């Protein structure tokens, strides 16, 4: 029983971070209708920002507030100068924007590899491997802090989307771009801001993950895949769904790792992904209607 | 048939050059590059049918490539028969994987389908890694190549490339070819005109999978070694196939051939430091910084690739063949300016 509870706790803690990754992806998906295949690479970049600051003696949780604005600006630049021009281009394939994000991901990975080489780096802090106990269940300090911060960010994000003017404009654009334009929303600007927000959120996830994970250039790809699985699980464009999806993936991975073996950790995610596509296309959004 | 000759003048001249090439150039290195180029013509043309003509962008060509390669490898590994059987069977195995996948996943449209192909590739790669008893896992499969000379491989690859372009031409000018294009342009309209879009999308996928699988089997025979990370590679196979299609020209018959030539050249240029140019310059001028540039360039070949993707999509969204009129206009205007 303890093993089971421990697995659940580890899964939920990891799921909090995954939710943060997924919300960024789902926002971009909802507003632009494209899948950002550079999402994990953006996170990788944030982890390197954290790593560099950490070598200068800055705590990862403070580096978080440097990485987020930086990645926000990068996201804004990507959307403004690389993705938005493609909307006007007259071309056969509508997937050009998705391919562009693939290219951007490649460039980011390789630039980082160029500067830092492929070596595994780690962000070491005093609390990286410290744990505390609640009964018989151990909690990783770093993951617990990350979970709490992730929850806080998710809450702020919800407040932003539901209550502020800008948030309402974003939701309007996601629901119907043309109608939003007619209502006086500058949809071009909204897409730029949304991509920035998505990048900023995934940057937060990266900075929170850095103390408990290795940092290396190729980590982008697997996390892009995870972000994508989370979004599919939750339903594309649904923020509540992304949280569900994140926690589900976290739980599934840690259950798989405990009961099947470590090498099945990735397979479990993919299997769930395919099962959801087959039996619940539309994801949890279909069940909750949010 | 003077008219037919006239209309196909450029491709025929090119075919003649490629046919005669190994007789003139006996350097193994360049033959190797040409074989890779011809292999990419096959894969690129296949991708172009499913993505360029039918509009269903596949991000998982490596799945079919790997199926073909593993068919050839496993036949020789387990049954002890010649891996050349893979060339005959690999395409069918890949199509047999593609058809049920398409049957399930063509319910999804656009980017969702693209991502499902990505997942298919990932599943196959993980599967090939885990099933060690059957596929050899990460150790891979090693076979002895049948020929020591590159010449036979060259002509086999050439025959395949010509056959794939010819069949692509034939398909796109046949009735199903027009159905494919109508699906790309407007699936709902095609459906309402009585085209069974699900069936035709599956046909298109089966064609693409078939040719990609054959290319994979050729790869196994030619290279003599495969492992899951080589043949199911997202960057080296799937993305490369997309690049070949996009750079050359989506929805054009000869686009992938142009794209394949360019991409193999670019890839090799970076890998070899512009064919040893900088190293040579460094040695001649005795400057160390130039020699260093050579090393840096060699490391940066994927970066160059990525930048190429971004630039091509921004500047030439329809590829070189597709945007040829635009290019010609620009270049001529430049000439006039000079």
Short mmCIF file of N, CA and C in Angstrom, two decimals, chain A residues 58-168:
data_model
loop_
_atom_site.label_atom_id
_atom_site.label_comp_id
_atom_site.label_asym_id
_atom_site.label_seq_id
_atom_site.Cartn_x
_atom_site.Cartn_y
_atom_site.Cartn_z
N UNK A 58 22.78 31.98 -8.62
CA UNK A 58 21.39 32.40 -8.46
C UNK A 58 20.52 31.16 -8.22
N UNK A 59 19.65 31.23 -7.27
CA UNK A 59 18.76 30.12 -6.98
C UNK A 59 17.79 29.88 -8.14
N UNK A 60 17.52 28.60 -8.50
CA UNK A 60 16.61 28.32 -9.62
C UNK A 60 15.26 29.00 -9.50
N UNK A 61 14.76 29.15 -8.28
CA UNK A 61 13.42 29.74 -8.14
C UNK A 61 13.44 31.24 -8.36
N UNK A 62 14.65 31.84 -8.26
CA UNK A 62 14.75 33.25 -8.64
C UNK A 62 15.02 33.34 -10.14
N UNK A 63 15.82 32.39 -10.64
CA UNK A 63 16.10 32.34 -12.07
C UNK A 63 14.81 32.21 -12.87
N UNK A 64 13.83 31.60 -12.25
CA UNK A 64 12.51 31.45 -12.87
C UNK A 64 11.99 32.79 -13.37
N UNK A 65 12.19 33.84 -12.57
CA UNK A 65 11.65 35.14 -12.93
C UNK A 65 12.50 35.86 -13.95
N UNK A 66 13.67 35.29 -14.28
CA UNK A 66 14.46 35.81 -15.39
C UNK A 66 14.09 35.03 -16.65
N UNK A 67 13.99 33.70 -16.49
CA UNK A 67 13.73 32.84 -17.65
C UNK A 67 12.37 33.15 -18.26
N UNK A 68 11.37 33.41 -17.42
CA UNK A 68 10.02 33.62 -17.97
C UNK A 68 9.94 34.84 -18.88
N UNK A 69 10.38 36.02 -18.42
CA UNK A 69 10.32 37.16 -19.36
C UNK A 69 11.17 36.95 -20.61
N UNK A 70 12.34 36.34 -20.44
CA UNK A 70 13.21 36.10 -21.59
C UNK A 70 12.49 35.26 -22.63
N UNK A 71 11.92 34.15 -22.17
CA UNK A 71 11.23 33.25 -23.10
C UNK A 71 9.97 33.89 -23.64
N UNK A 72 9.33 34.76 -22.81
CA UNK A 72 8.15 35.48 -23.31
C UNK A 72 8.55 36.30 -24.53
N UNK A 73 9.67 37.02 -24.39
CA UNK A 73 10.13 37.86 -25.50
C UNK A 73 10.49 37.01 -26.71
N UNK A 74 11.16 35.89 -26.46
CA UNK A 74 11.52 35.01 -27.57
C UNK A 74 10.27 34.51 -28.28
N UNK A 75 9.27 34.11 -27.48
CA UNK A 75 8.02 33.63 -28.07
C UNK A 75 7.36 34.71 -28.90
N UNK A 76 7.35 35.93 -28.38
CA UNK A 76 6.77 37.05 -29.12
C UNK A 76 7.49 37.23 -30.45
N UNK A 77 8.83 37.17 -30.39
CA UNK A 77 9.61 37.37 -31.61
C UNK A 77 9.32 36.26 -32.62
N UNK A 78 9.26 35.01 -32.13
CA UNK A 78 9.01 33.89 -33.04
C UNK A 78 7.68 34.07 -33.74
N UNK A 79 6.64 34.39 -32.95
CA UNK A 79 5.32 34.51 -33.54
C UNK A 79 5.26 35.67 -34.52
N UNK A 80 5.89 36.78 -34.13
CA UNK A 80 5.77 38.00 -34.93
C UNK A 80 6.55 37.90 -36.23
N UNK A 81 7.78 37.38 -36.16
CA UNK A 81 8.63 37.46 -37.33
C UNK A 81 8.72 36.16 -38.11
N UNK A 82 8.36 35.04 -37.49
CA UNK A 82 8.51 33.78 -38.21
C UNK A 82 7.16 33.12 -38.53
N UNK A 83 6.21 33.17 -37.60
CA UNK A 83 4.97 32.43 -37.84
C UNK A 83 3.88 33.28 -38.50
N UNK A 84 3.72 34.54 -38.03
CA UNK A 84 2.65 35.36 -38.61
C UNK A 84 2.83 35.64 -40.10
N UNK A 85 4.07 35.87 -40.59
CA UNK A 85 4.22 36.10 -42.03
C UNK A 85 3.72 34.93 -42.87
N UNK A 86 3.71 33.72 -42.28
CA UNK A 86 3.32 32.55 -43.06
C UNK A 86 1.83 32.51 -43.34
N UNK A 87 1.04 33.19 -42.48
CA UNK A 87 -0.41 33.16 -42.67
C UNK A 87 -0.76 33.77 -44.03
N UNK A 88 -0.01 34.82 -44.40
CA UNK A 88 -0.34 35.52 -45.64
C UNK A 88 0.20 34.78 -46.86
N UNK A 89 1.26 33.97 -46.66
CA UNK A 89 1.91 33.33 -47.80
C UNK A 89 0.92 32.43 -48.54
N UNK A 90 0.98 32.49 -49.83
CA UNK A 90 0.08 31.68 -50.65
C UNK A 90 0.75 30.34 -50.91
N UNK A 91 0.26 29.31 -50.27
CA UNK A 91 0.93 28.02 -50.41
C UNK A 91 -0.08 26.88 -50.39
N UNK A 92 0.36 25.75 -50.89
CA UNK A 92 -0.52 24.59 -50.99
C UNK A 92 -0.79 23.99 -49.61
N UNK A 93 0.27 23.88 -48.81
CA UNK A 93 0.14 23.17 -47.54
C UNK A 93 -0.18 24.11 -46.40
N UNK A 94 -1.28 23.87 -45.70
CA UNK A 94 -1.58 24.72 -44.56
C UNK A 94 -0.69 24.42 -43.35
N UNK A 95 0.04 23.30 -43.41
CA UNK A 95 0.84 22.92 -42.25
C UNK A 95 2.20 23.62 -42.19
N UNK A 96 2.39 24.61 -43.05
CA UNK A 96 3.69 25.29 -43.06
C UNK A 96 4.10 25.81 -41.70
N UNK A 97 3.12 26.30 -40.93
CA UNK A 97 3.45 26.86 -39.63
C UNK A 97 3.98 25.78 -38.69
N UNK A 98 3.36 24.60 -38.77
CA UNK A 98 3.82 23.50 -37.92
C UNK A 98 5.25 23.11 -38.31
N UNK A 99 5.49 23.03 -39.62
CA UNK A 99 6.84 22.70 -40.07
C UNK A 99 7.83 23.76 -39.62
N UNK A 100 7.36 25.00 -39.63
CA UNK A 100 8.25 26.07 -39.18
C UNK A 100 8.64 25.87 -37.72
N UNK A 101 7.68 25.46 -36.88
CA UNK A 101 8.05 25.25 -35.48
C UNK A 101 9.04 24.10 -35.36
N UNK A 102 8.94 23.09 -36.25
CA UNK A 102 9.94 22.02 -36.23
C UNK A 102 11.31 22.60 -36.50
N UNK A 103 11.38 23.45 -37.53
CA UNK A 103 12.66 24.08 -37.88
C UNK A 103 13.20 24.91 -36.73
N UNK A 104 12.30 25.69 -36.09
CA UNK A 104 12.72 26.52 -34.97
C UNK A 104 13.28 25.64 -33.85
N UNK A 105 12.58 24.53 -33.59
CA UNK A 105 13.05 23.61 -32.55
C UNK A 105 14.44 23.09 -32.86
N UNK A 106 14.67 22.72 -34.12
CA UNK A 106 15.99 22.22 -34.51
C UNK A 106 17.06 23.28 -34.28
N UNK A 107 16.74 24.51 -34.72
CA UNK A 107 17.73 25.58 -34.60
C UNK A 107 18.06 25.82 -33.12
N UNK A 108 17.01 25.86 -32.27
CA UNK A 108 17.25 26.11 -30.84
C UNK A 108 18.14 25.02 -30.25
N UNK A 109 17.79 23.74 -30.54
CA UNK A 109 18.57 22.63 -29.99
C UNK A 109 20.03 22.73 -30.42
N UNK A 110 20.22 23.01 -31.70
CA UNK A 110 21.60 23.00 -32.20
C UNK A 110 22.40 24.18 -31.71
N UNK A 111 21.74 25.34 -31.57
CA UNK A 111 22.48 26.49 -31.03
C UNK A 111 22.93 26.17 -29.61
N UNK A 112 22.04 25.58 -28.84
CA UNK A 112 22.40 25.24 -27.46
C UNK A 112 23.53 24.20 -27.44
N UNK A 113 23.42 23.21 -28.35
CA UNK A 113 24.46 22.19 -28.40
C UNK A 113 25.80 22.81 -28.77
N UNK A 114 25.71 23.81 -29.64
CA UNK A 114 26.89 24.50 -30.10
C UNK A 114 27.60 25.19 -28.94
N UNK A 115 26.82 25.82 -28.09
CA UNK A 115 27.42 26.60 -27.00
C UNK A 115 27.81 25.70 -25.83
N UNK A 116 26.91 24.77 -25.47
CA UNK A 116 27.14 24.02 -24.22
C UNK A 116 27.58 22.59 -24.46
N UNK A 117 27.75 22.15 -25.71
CA UNK A 117 28.00 20.76 -26.08
C UNK A 117 26.88 19.84 -25.58
N UNK A 118 26.97 18.56 -25.93
CA UNK A 118 25.86 17.65 -25.59
C UNK A 118 25.95 17.12 -24.16
N UNK A 119 26.92 17.56 -23.40
CA UNK A 119 27.10 17.00 -22.06
C UNK A 119 25.87 17.20 -21.18
N UNK A 120 25.66 16.22 -20.29
CA UNK A 120 24.59 16.37 -19.31
C UNK A 120 25.07 17.33 -18.22
N UNK A 121 24.27 18.36 -17.98
CA UNK A 121 24.60 19.27 -16.89
C UNK A 121 23.53 19.07 -15.81
N UNK A 122 23.88 19.48 -14.59
CA UNK A 122 22.83 19.46 -13.59
C UNK A 122 22.87 20.75 -12.78
N UNK A 123 21.69 21.16 -12.39
CA UNK A 123 21.56 22.35 -11.57
C UNK A 123 21.53 21.87 -10.13
N UNK A 124 22.59 22.12 -9.40
CA UNK A 124 22.64 21.58 -8.04
C UNK A 124 22.24 22.66 -7.04
N UNK A 125 21.36 22.27 -6.16
CA UNK A 125 20.96 23.15 -5.07
C UNK A 125 21.02 22.34 -3.78
N UNK A 126 20.93 23.04 -2.67
CA UNK A 126 20.97 22.35 -1.40
C UNK A 126 19.81 21.38 -1.21
N UNK A 127 18.69 21.67 -1.90
CA UNK A 127 17.49 20.87 -1.64
C UNK A 127 17.17 19.94 -2.79
N UNK A 128 18.10 19.81 -3.78
CA UNK A 128 17.81 18.98 -4.95
C UNK A 128 17.38 17.57 -4.56
N UNK A 129 18.12 16.97 -3.64
CA UNK A 129 17.79 15.58 -3.31
C UNK A 129 17.30 15.44 -1.87
N UNK A 130 16.84 16.54 -1.28
CA UNK A 130 16.32 16.43 0.08
C UNK A 130 14.85 15.99 0.04
N UNK A 131 14.43 15.26 1.03
CA UNK A 131 13.03 14.83 1.07
C UNK A 131 12.48 15.06 2.47
N UNK A 132 11.16 15.13 2.58
CA UNK A 132 10.56 15.10 3.90
C UNK A 132 9.48 14.03 3.92
N UNK A 133 9.10 13.62 5.09
CA UNK A 133 8.16 12.50 5.19
C UNK A 133 6.83 12.94 5.76
N UNK A 134 5.76 12.37 5.20
CA UNK A 134 4.44 12.55 5.76
C UNK A 134 3.94 11.14 6.01
N UNK A 135 3.97 10.69 7.23
CA UNK A 135 3.70 9.27 7.46
C UNK A 135 4.85 8.47 6.88
N UNK A 136 4.50 7.47 6.06
CA UNK A 136 5.54 6.67 5.43
C UNK A 136 5.91 7.16 4.05
N UNK A 137 5.22 8.20 3.59
CA UNK A 137 5.41 8.64 2.21
C UNK A 137 6.44 9.76 2.17
N UNK A 138 7.41 9.62 1.28
CA UNK A 138 8.43 10.66 1.19
C UNK A 138 8.06 11.63 0.07
N UNK A 139 8.31 12.92 0.33
CA UNK A 139 8.06 13.97 -0.65
C UNK A 139 9.39 14.61 -0.99
N UNK A 140 9.69 14.69 -2.30
CA UNK A 140 10.88 15.42 -2.71
C UNK A 140 10.62 16.91 -2.47
N UNK A 141 11.53 17.59 -1.78
CA UNK A 141 11.32 19.00 -1.45
C UNK A 141 11.21 19.83 -2.73
N UNK A 142 12.16 19.60 -3.65
CA UNK A 142 12.18 20.40 -4.88
C UNK A 142 10.90 20.19 -5.69
N UNK A 143 10.46 18.94 -5.80
CA UNK A 143 9.25 18.67 -6.58
C UNK A 143 8.02 19.25 -5.92
N UNK A 144 8.00 19.22 -4.57
CA UNK A 144 6.84 19.77 -3.88
C UNK A 144 6.76 21.28 -4.09
N UNK A 145 7.92 21.95 -3.96
CA UNK A 145 7.93 23.40 -4.22
C UNK A 145 7.46 23.66 -5.64
N UNK A 146 8.00 22.86 -6.58
CA UNK A 146 7.64 23.04 -7.98
C UNK A 146 6.14 22.88 -8.16
N UNK A 147 5.58 21.88 -7.48
CA UNK A 147 4.15 21.62 -7.60
C UNK A 147 3.35 22.82 -7.11
N UNK A 148 3.76 23.36 -5.96
CA UNK A 148 3.03 24.49 -5.39
C UNK A 148 3.11 25.69 -6.32
N UNK A 149 4.33 25.96 -6.83
CA UNK A 149 4.47 27.10 -7.73
C UNK A 149 3.66 26.88 -9.01
N UNK A 150 3.71 25.65 -9.51
CA UNK A 150 2.94 25.35 -10.72
C UNK A 150 1.46 25.60 -10.49
N UNK A 151 0.96 25.17 -9.32
CA UNK A 151 -0.45 25.42 -8.99
C UNK A 151 -0.73 26.91 -8.97
N UNK A 152 0.20 27.67 -8.37
CA UNK A 152 -0.01 29.11 -8.26
C UNK A 152 -0.09 29.72 -9.65
N UNK A 153 0.85 29.31 -10.52
CA UNK A 153 0.84 29.86 -11.87
C UNK A 153 -0.45 29.51 -12.61
N UNK A 154 -0.88 28.27 -12.42
CA UNK A 154 -2.11 27.85 -13.07
C UNK A 154 -3.28 28.71 -12.60
N UNK A 155 -3.31 28.96 -11.28
CA UNK A 155 -4.37 29.81 -10.72
C UNK A 155 -4.35 31.20 -11.32
N UNK A 156 -3.15 31.78 -11.38
CA UNK A 156 -3.02 33.13 -11.92
C UNK A 156 -3.47 33.15 -13.37
N UNK A 157 -3.08 32.10 -14.09
CA UNK A 157 -3.44 31.99 -15.50
C UNK A 157 -4.95 31.98 -15.67
N UNK A 158 -5.62 31.21 -14.78
CA UNK A 158 -7.07 31.13 -14.86
C UNK A 158 -7.71 32.48 -14.61
N UNK A 159 -7.21 33.14 -13.56
CA UNK A 159 -7.74 34.46 -13.25
C UNK A 159 -7.55 35.38 -14.44
N UNK A 160 -6.36 35.31 -15.03
CA UNK A 160 -6.03 36.17 -16.17
C UNK A 160 -6.99 35.91 -17.33
N UNK A 161 -7.20 34.62 -17.64
CA UNK A 161 -8.03 34.29 -18.80
C UNK A 161 -9.50 34.61 -18.55
N UNK A 162 -9.96 34.47 -17.29
CA UNK A 162 -11.39 34.65 -17.02
C UNK A 162 -11.76 36.09 -16.74
N UNK A 163 -10.85 36.82 -16.05
CA UNK A 163 -11.27 38.11 -15.52
C UNK A 163 -10.71 39.32 -16.26
N UNK A 164 -9.55 39.21 -16.89
CA UNK A 164 -8.98 40.42 -17.48
C UNK A 164 -9.47 40.59 -18.91
N UNK A 165 -9.31 41.83 -19.38
CA UNK A 165 -9.74 42.16 -20.73
C UNK A 165 -8.94 41.38 -21.76
N UNK A 166 -7.62 41.37 -21.54
CA UNK A 166 -6.73 40.68 -22.47
C UNK A 166 -7.05 39.19 -22.52
N UNK A 167 -7.30 38.63 -21.32
CA UNK A 167 -7.63 37.21 -21.25
C UNK A 167 -8.90 36.90 -22.02
N UNK A 168 -9.90 37.80 -21.88
CA UNK A 168 -11.15 37.60 -22.61
C UNK A 168 -10.91 37.68 -24.11
#
